[in-house]
Amino acid sequence: MASHRRPKQPSRTRVTVLTTAAAAAVALSSQAANAAPSEKPSKDEVKSKVDKLYEEAEQATEKYNGAKEKQEKLQKEVSTIQDNVARGQDELNELRDSIGLAAAAQYRSGSIDSSLQLFLSSNPDDYLDKASTADQLSAQQVESLKKIQEKQRELAQDRAEASGKLKDLASTRTELGNKKKEVQAKLAEAQKLLNTLTAKEKADLAAADARASRDAGERVDLGNTGPASGRAMAAFQAAQSKIGSPYVYGASGPSSFDCSGLTSWAFAQAGVSIPRISQDQANAGTRIYSQSDLKVGDLVIFYGDLHHVGFYAGNGQVLHAPRSGTVVRYESINNMPFQFGVRI
């Protein structure tokens, strides 16, 4: 006989859990539907972030320039030392040959002495330290042995110095590579941000940038501010001839520049050699702390770590290579944190 049982009713606890879960799901769905979409950063916010990244890239650029300058200096020093070692080895070989010829002559005459035999079979240092019969040698032979000993010491010192310089060079090359990667990463991040802008927003930013540069150029008044010197004016005019040239990190002309590349190149055209990087250029002349005392052709140094430099152009304007994505141009001195001027 079949069993007829009433269906089991769900427990009150189970109904409560299901009801709560369903309510939560509905609430979340409602929140998701009503939530505002993630807001895209405004054009001004993008510009602010990009400007900051460009500033950081320029800081890294000056460190890159410093490492590059150090590398070039070390390469020259290593090359000079290696040339000295080669010449010294040739001189040492000649000295040894001269002693060897003297020994051969004595051997042929049967008169070779024991002290010379000692030299021929061991280090001259050992010979001069141990030989108690130096009077058996001629004065000329003794002098030759001393020269050999001194030349060996010089070569050992040169080789040790070259080894140290080569290690320093390897370390500097690593630093150079790291700084290059840092600059490239900052520039790539800035470009990624710029790519979030519409074509119109990009055009608006470019127009504003060009307008600011044009207005700054119109405000330059050389008549009210005399040049710092004839050489400074010549350097400033050389920089003027490069207005419109693109900023490229690590570049020092003649077709592209970074900030200190422009100033060092321009002074070179005026026959004046100044250091390559901005921090060193900051110490290359007399410091001018008041903007009112600046003259055309003075260098102007910006930011607390002195990582940016340009030329004073008169009437509160500077001529410089600002940053990646720009060209050599005029700009207000107040657009950056002025530190001091430098009169070369």
GROMACS .gro file of C-alpha atoms in nm:
model
  344
    1MET     CA    1   0.000   0.000   0.000
    2ALA     CA    2   0.147   0.335  -0.107
    3SER     CA    3   0.252   0.581   0.159
    4HIS     CA    4   0.101   0.930   0.132
    5ARG     CA    5   0.316   1.186   0.314
    6ARG     CA    6   0.282   1.566   0.318
    7PRO     CA    7   0.568   1.749   0.145
    8LYS     CA    8   0.830   1.872   0.389
    9GLN     CA    9   0.801   2.246   0.446
   10PRO     CA   10   1.121   2.454   0.429
   11SER     CA   11   1.248   2.560   0.766
   12ARG     CA   12   1.194   2.917   0.882
   13THR     CA   13   1.574   2.967   0.899
   14ARG     CA   14   1.621   2.864   0.534
   15VAL     CA   15   1.346   3.098   0.416
   16THR     CA   16   1.502   3.386   0.607
   17VAL     CA   17   1.853   3.325   0.452
   18LEU     CA   18   1.714   3.302   0.099
   19THR     CA   19   1.505   3.613   0.143
   20THR     CA   20   1.803   3.810   0.280
   21ALA     CA   21   2.029   3.695  -0.006
   22ALA     CA   22   1.771   3.791  -0.265
   23ALA     CA   23   1.724   4.133  -0.109
   24ALA     CA   24   2.099   4.189  -0.105
   25ALA     CA   25   2.128   4.092  -0.470
   26VAL     CA   26   1.852   4.335  -0.563
   27ALA     CA   27   2.018   4.611  -0.361
   28LEU     CA   28   2.359   4.553  -0.525
   29SER     CA   29   2.200   4.550  -0.869
   30SER     CA   30   2.028   4.877  -0.791
   31GLN     CA   31   2.351   5.035  -0.664
   32ALA     CA   32   2.541   4.919  -0.972
   33ALA     CA   33   2.274   5.063  -1.200
   34ASN     CA   34   2.270   5.395  -1.018
   35ALA     CA   35   2.649   5.427  -0.962
   36ALA     CA   36   2.818   5.698  -1.164
   37PRO     CA   37   3.075   5.570  -1.413
   38SER     CA   38   3.442   5.620  -1.326
   39GLU     CA   39   3.518   5.981  -1.411
   40LYS     CA   40   3.785   6.050  -1.669
   41PRO     CA   41   4.047   6.299  -1.549
   42SER     CA   42   3.996   6.648  -1.684
   43LYS     CA   43   4.230   6.811  -1.935
   44ASP     CA   44   4.378   7.029  -1.658
   45GLU     CA   45   4.432   6.727  -1.430
   46VAL     CA   46   4.608   6.541  -1.709
   47LYS     CA   47   4.825   6.846  -1.783
   48SER     CA   48   4.920   6.879  -1.415
   49LYS     CA   49   5.019   6.513  -1.391
   50VAL     CA   50   5.206   6.525  -1.722
   51ASP     CA   51   5.397   6.839  -1.619
   52LYS     CA   52   5.502   6.665  -1.297
   53LEU     CA   53   5.621   6.359  -1.489
   54TYR     CA   54   5.817   6.579  -1.729
   55GLU     CA   55   5.983   6.754  -1.434
   56GLU     CA   56   6.080   6.416  -1.286
   57ALA     CA   57   6.209   6.305  -1.627
   58GLU     CA   58   6.426   6.616  -1.647
   59GLN     CA   59   6.568   6.549  -1.301
   60ALA     CA   60   6.662   6.201  -1.419
   61THR     CA   61   6.797   6.350  -1.744
   62GLU     CA   62   7.050   6.569  -1.561
   63LYS     CA   63   7.163   6.264  -1.360
   64TYR     CA   64   7.189   6.073  -1.688
   65ASN     CA   65   7.399   6.357  -1.831
   66GLY     CA   66   7.624   6.348  -1.525
   67ALA     CA   67   7.676   5.973  -1.556
   68LYS     CA   68   7.745   6.009  -1.929
   69GLU     CA   69   8.001   6.283  -1.865
   70LYS     CA   70   8.170   6.070  -1.600
   71GLN     CA   71   8.178   5.774  -1.836
   72GLU     CA   72   8.347   5.976  -2.110
   73LYS     CA   73   8.602   6.112  -1.862
   74LEU     CA   74   8.680   5.764  -1.728
   75GLN     CA   75   8.718   5.624  -2.080
   76LYS     CA   76   8.978   5.891  -2.160
   77GLU     CA   77   9.162   5.828  -1.832
   78VAL     CA   78   9.166   5.451  -1.887
   79SER     CA   79   9.290   5.498  -2.243
   80THR     CA   80   9.572   5.728  -2.123
   81ILE     CA   81   9.678   5.484  -1.849
   82GLN     CA   82   9.674   5.190  -2.090
   83ASP     CA   83   9.893   5.388  -2.333
   84ASN     CA   84  10.132   5.463  -2.047
   85VAL     CA   85  10.145   5.094  -1.955
   86ALA     CA   86  10.222   4.997  -2.315
   87ARG     CA   87  10.501   5.255  -2.339
   88GLY     CA   88  10.635   5.156  -1.998
   89GLN     CA   89  10.643   4.789  -2.099
   90ASP     CA   90  10.840   4.878  -2.412
   91GLU     CA   91  11.091   5.074  -2.200
   92LEU     CA   92  11.118   4.786  -1.956
   93ASN     CA   93  11.183   4.541  -2.240
   94GLU     CA   94  11.459   4.768  -2.376
   95LEU     CA   95  11.624   4.788  -2.033
   96ARG     CA   96  11.609   4.411  -1.995
   97ASP     CA   97  11.750   4.366  -2.344
   98SER     CA   98  12.043   4.594  -2.262
   99ILE     CA   99  12.126   4.394  -1.951
  100GLY     CA  100  12.086   4.072  -2.149
  101LEU     CA  101  12.333   4.191  -2.416
  102ALA     CA  102  12.587   4.278  -2.145
  103ALA     CA  103  12.544   3.935  -1.991
  104ALA     CA  104  12.586   3.766  -2.329
  105ALA     CA  105  12.908   3.955  -2.392
  106GLN     CA  106  13.046   3.852  -2.053
  107TYR     CA  107  12.939   3.494  -2.114
  108ARG     CA  108  13.120   3.484  -2.445
  109SER     CA  109  13.436   3.616  -2.276
  110GLY     CA  110  13.393   3.370  -1.991
  111SER     CA  111  13.382   3.648  -1.732
  112ILE     CA  112  13.014   3.653  -1.634
  113ASP     CA  113  12.992   3.710  -1.259
  114SER     CA  114  12.765   3.538  -1.010
  115SER     CA  115  12.569   3.852  -0.929
  116LEU     CA  116  12.464   3.898  -1.293
  117GLN     CA  117  12.373   3.530  -1.311
  118LEU     CA  118  12.147   3.591  -1.010
  119PHE     CA  119  11.974   3.876  -1.193
  120LEU     CA  120  11.917   3.672  -1.505
  121SER     CA  121  11.747   3.396  -1.308
  122SER     CA  122  11.533   3.604  -1.071
  123ASN     CA  123  11.347   3.929  -1.013
  124PRO     CA  124  11.566   4.245  -1.005
  125ASP     CA  125  11.397   4.341  -0.677
  126ASP     CA  126  11.523   4.019  -0.521
  127TYR     CA  127  11.864   4.078  -0.668
  128LEU     CA  128  11.905   4.430  -0.532
  129ASP     CA  129  11.774   4.320  -0.193
  130LYS     CA  130  11.988   4.008  -0.163
  131ALA     CA  131  12.304   4.081  -0.354
  132SER     CA  132  12.593   4.161  -0.125
  133THR     CA  133  12.838   4.179  -0.411
  134ALA     CA  134  12.697   4.476  -0.605
  135ASP     CA  135  13.051   4.608  -0.643
  136GLN     CA  136  13.114   4.318  -0.882
  137LEU     CA  137  12.881   4.493  -1.132
  138SER     CA  138  12.978   4.800  -1.328
  139ALA     CA  139  12.817   5.127  -1.227
  140GLN     CA  140  12.627   5.126  -1.556
  141GLN     CA  141  12.482   4.780  -1.488
  142VAL     CA  142  12.376   4.878  -1.137
  143GLU     CA  143  12.201   5.185  -1.275
  144SER     CA  144  12.023   4.975  -1.536
  145LEU     CA  145  11.900   4.732  -1.272
  146LYS     CA  146  11.767   5.018  -1.061
  147LYS     CA  147  11.583   5.158  -1.363
  148ILE     CA  148  11.427   4.818  -1.426
  149GLN     CA  149  11.318   4.795  -1.066
  150GLU     CA  150  11.162   5.143  -1.074
  151LYS     CA  151  10.992   5.078  -1.408
  152GLN     CA  152  10.837   4.758  -1.274
  153ARG     CA  153  10.698   4.947  -0.976
  154GLU     CA  154  10.551   5.215  -1.205
  155LEU     CA  155  10.389   4.954  -1.427
  156ALA     CA  156  10.237   4.775  -1.129
  157GLN     CA  157  10.088   5.104  -1.005
  158ASP     CA  158   9.954   5.194  -1.350
  159ARG     CA  159   9.797   4.852  -1.394
  160ALA     CA  160   9.631   4.876  -1.051
  161GLU     CA  161   9.499   5.224  -1.133
  162ALA     CA  162   9.367   5.105  -1.469
  163SER     CA  163   9.193   4.813  -1.298
  164GLY     CA  164   9.022   5.048  -1.051
  165LYS     CA  165   8.915   5.287  -1.328
  166LEU     CA  166   8.773   5.000  -1.532
  167LYS     CA  167   8.560   4.888  -1.235
  168ASP     CA  168   8.439   5.244  -1.188
  169LEU     CA  169   8.363   5.264  -1.560
  170ALA     CA  170   8.156   4.945  -1.548
  171SER     CA  171   7.960   5.081  -1.249
  172THR     CA  172   7.903   5.413  -1.428
  173ARG     CA  173   7.776   5.237  -1.739
  174THR     CA  174   7.524   5.050  -1.524
  175GLU     CA  175   7.414   5.378  -1.364
  176LEU     CA  176   7.383   5.534  -1.710
  177GLY     CA  177   7.158   5.252  -1.827
  178ASN     CA  178   6.939   5.279  -1.517
  179LYS     CA  179   6.896   5.655  -1.558
  180LYS     CA  180   6.809   5.611  -1.924
  181LYS     CA  181   6.538   5.359  -1.832
  182GLU     CA  182   6.405   5.595  -1.564
  183VAL     CA  183   6.376   5.883  -1.812
  184GLN     CA  184   6.209   5.662  -2.071
  185ALA     CA  185   5.962   5.528  -1.815
  186LYS     CA  186   5.859   5.880  -1.707
  187LEU     CA  187   5.814   5.991  -2.067
  188ALA     CA  188   5.613   5.678  -2.152
  189GLU     CA  189   5.386   5.736  -1.853
  190ALA     CA  190   5.334   6.098  -1.957
  191GLN     CA  191   5.249   5.993  -2.311
  192LYS     CA  192   5.002   5.736  -2.181
  193LEU     CA  193   4.822   6.010  -1.990
  194LEU     CA  194   4.821   6.240  -2.293
  195ASN     CA  195   4.668   5.962  -2.499
  196THR     CA  196   4.359   5.970  -2.275
  197LEU     CA  197   4.277   6.319  -2.409
  198THR     CA  198   4.060   6.379  -2.711
  199ALA     CA  199   4.208   6.530  -3.025
  200LYS     CA  200   4.045   6.863  -2.940
  201GLU     CA  201   4.184   6.864  -2.585
  202LYS     CA  202   4.533   6.793  -2.718
  203ALA     CA  203   4.496   7.073  -2.971
  204ASP     CA  204   4.377   7.313  -2.699
  205LEU     CA  205   4.680   7.234  -2.482
  206ALA     CA  206   4.920   7.277  -2.775
  207ALA     CA  207   4.758   7.609  -2.868
  208ALA     CA  208   4.782   7.738  -2.510
  209ASP     CA  209   5.147   7.633  -2.496
  210ALA     CA  210   5.228   7.808  -2.825
  211ARG     CA  211   5.040   8.121  -2.718
  212ALA     CA  212   5.234   8.141  -2.390
  213SER     CA  213   5.564   8.106  -2.574
  214ARG     CA  214   5.466   8.371  -2.831
  215ASP     CA  215   5.356   8.614  -2.562
  216ALA     CA  216   5.682   8.561  -2.373
  217GLY     CA  217   5.881   8.632  -2.688
  218GLU     CA  218   5.691   8.956  -2.741
  219ARG     CA  219   5.774   9.068  -2.387
  220VAL     CA  220   6.149   9.023  -2.434
  221ASP     CA  221   6.303   9.369  -2.430
  222LEU     CA  222   6.679   9.372  -2.465
  223GLY     CA  223   6.688   9.751  -2.466
  224ASN     CA  224   6.598   9.775  -2.098
  225THR     CA  225   6.845   9.513  -1.982
  226GLY     CA  226   7.202   9.526  -2.106
  227PRO     CA  227   7.404   9.210  -2.163
  228ALA     CA  228   7.613   9.057  -1.886
  229SER     CA  229   7.916   9.067  -2.118
  230GLY     CA  230   8.007   9.045  -2.483
  231ARG     CA  231   8.064   8.668  -2.450
  232ALA     CA  232   7.734   8.621  -2.264
  233MET     CA  233   7.551   8.814  -2.536
  234ALA     CA  234   7.718   8.602  -2.805
  235ALA     CA  235   7.608   8.286  -2.621
  236PHE     CA  236   7.254   8.419  -2.585
  237GLN     CA  237   7.238   8.501  -2.957
  238ALA     CA  238   7.362   8.149  -3.039
  239ALA     CA  239   7.076   8.011  -2.828
  240GLN     CA  240   6.832   8.246  -3.005
  241SER     CA  241   6.937   8.094  -3.337
  242LYS     CA  242   6.805   7.759  -3.208
  243ILE     CA  243   6.453   7.875  -3.119
  244GLY     CA  244   6.216   7.604  -3.241
  245SER     CA  245   6.469   7.321  -3.205
  246PRO     CA  246   6.318   7.019  -3.024
  247TYR     CA  247   6.396   6.917  -2.668
  248VAL     CA  248   6.561   6.574  -2.658
  249TYR     CA  249   6.697   6.439  -2.331
  250GLY     CA  250   7.075   6.399  -2.330
  251ALA     CA  251   7.112   6.614  -2.646
  252SER     CA  252   7.359   6.902  -2.670
  253GLY     CA  253   7.310   7.024  -3.026
  254PRO     CA  254   7.333   7.130  -3.286
  255SER     CA  255   6.981   7.024  -3.393
  256SER     CA  256   6.824   6.923  -3.058
  257PHE     CA  257   6.890   7.003  -2.692
  258ASP     CA  258   6.803   6.945  -2.332
  259CYS     CA  259   6.823   7.241  -2.093
  260SER     CA  260   7.192   7.226  -2.001
  261GLY     CA  261   7.280   7.099  -2.347
  262LEU     CA  262   7.153   7.427  -2.493
  263THR     CA  263   7.341   7.652  -2.249
  264SER     CA  264   7.672   7.462  -2.275
  265TRP     CA  265   7.645   7.450  -2.656
  266ALA     CA  266   7.564   7.821  -2.680
  267PHE     CA  267   7.857   7.927  -2.464
  268ALA     CA  268   8.085   7.702  -2.666
  269GLN     CA  269   7.982   7.900  -2.977
  270ALA     CA  270   8.098   8.213  -2.793
  271GLY     CA  271   8.435   8.053  -2.720
  272VAL     CA  272   8.360   7.979  -2.354
  273SER     CA  273   8.371   7.630  -2.203
  274ILE     CA  274   8.125   7.566  -1.919
  275PRO     CA  275   8.028   7.236  -1.749
  276ARG     CA  276   7.771   7.011  -1.916
  277ILE     CA  277   7.512   6.965  -1.642
  278SER     CA  278   7.297   7.227  -1.470
  279GLN     CA  279   7.418   7.155  -1.116
  280ASP     CA  280   7.778   7.220  -1.226
  281GLN     CA  281   7.680   7.524  -1.432
  282ALA     CA  282   7.528   7.665  -1.111
  283ASN     CA  283   7.884   7.687  -0.975
  284ALA     CA  284   8.052   7.813  -1.292
  285GLY     CA  285   8.035   8.186  -1.218
  286THR     CA  286   7.913   8.461  -0.986
  287ARG     CA  287   7.569   8.398  -0.837
  288ILE     CA  288   7.299   8.664  -0.876
  289TYR     CA  289   7.021   8.618  -0.621
  290SER     CA  290   6.796   8.911  -0.716
  291GLN     CA  291   6.601   8.890  -1.041
  292SER     CA  292   6.627   9.267  -1.074
  293ASP     CA  293   7.006   9.235  -1.103
  294LEU     CA  294   6.997   8.983  -1.388
  295LYS     CA  295   7.135   9.079  -1.728
  296VAL     CA  296   7.081   8.926  -2.071
  297GLY     CA  297   7.301   8.619  -2.112
  298ASP     CA  298   7.315   8.533  -1.741
  299LEU     CA  299   7.228   8.172  -1.669
  300VAL     CA  300   6.916   8.122  -1.460
  301ILE     CA  301   6.889   7.819  -1.233
  302PHE     CA  302   6.555   7.668  -1.127
  303TYR     CA  303   6.425   7.417  -0.867
  304GLY     CA  304   6.575   7.330  -0.532
  305ASP     CA  305   6.796   7.056  -0.673
  306LEU     CA  306   6.915   7.292  -0.953
  307HIS     CA  307   6.806   7.053  -1.228
  308HIS     CA  308   6.696   7.317  -1.481
  309VAL     CA  309   6.886   7.603  -1.647
  310GLY     CA  310   6.824   7.862  -1.917
  311PHE     CA  311   6.932   8.209  -2.033
  312TYR     CA  312   6.794   8.533  -1.896
  313ALA     CA  313   6.637   8.713  -2.192
  314GLY     CA  314   6.537   9.043  -2.031
  315ASN     CA  315   6.205   9.178  -1.901
  316GLY     CA  316   6.141   8.879  -1.676
  317GLN     CA  317   6.172   8.623  -1.956
  318VAL     CA  318   6.401   8.324  -2.009
  319LEU     CA  319   6.516   8.144  -2.321
  320HIS     CA  320   6.551   7.771  -2.262
  321ALA     CA  321   6.478   7.414  -2.369
  322PRO     CA  322   6.185   7.342  -2.133
  323ARG     CA  323   6.108   6.969  -2.143
  324SER     CA  324   6.017   6.674  -2.364
  325GLY     CA  325   5.746   6.756  -2.614
  326THR     CA  326   5.851   7.121  -2.643
  327VAL     CA  327   6.105   7.327  -2.837
  328VAL     CA  328   6.363   7.591  -2.748
  329ARG     CA  329   6.155   7.900  -2.667
  330TYR     CA  330   6.094   8.202  -2.446
  331GLU     CA  331   5.899   8.167  -2.124
  332SER     CA  332   5.823   8.371  -1.813
  333ILE     CA  333   6.086   8.335  -1.541
  334ASN     CA  334   5.798   8.294  -1.295
  335ASN     CA  335   5.677   7.970  -1.453
  336MET     CA  336   5.937   7.780  -1.252
  337PRO     CA  337   6.084   7.815  -0.901
  338PHE     CA  338   6.377   8.056  -0.958
  339GLN     CA  339   6.683   7.993  -0.740
  340PHE     CA  340   6.950   8.234  -0.866
  341GLY     CA  341   7.132   8.356  -1.172
  342VAL     CA  342   7.491   8.280  -1.268
  343ARG     CA  343   7.711   8.532  -1.445
  344ILE     CA  344   7.979   8.347  -1.642
   0.00000   0.00000   0.00000
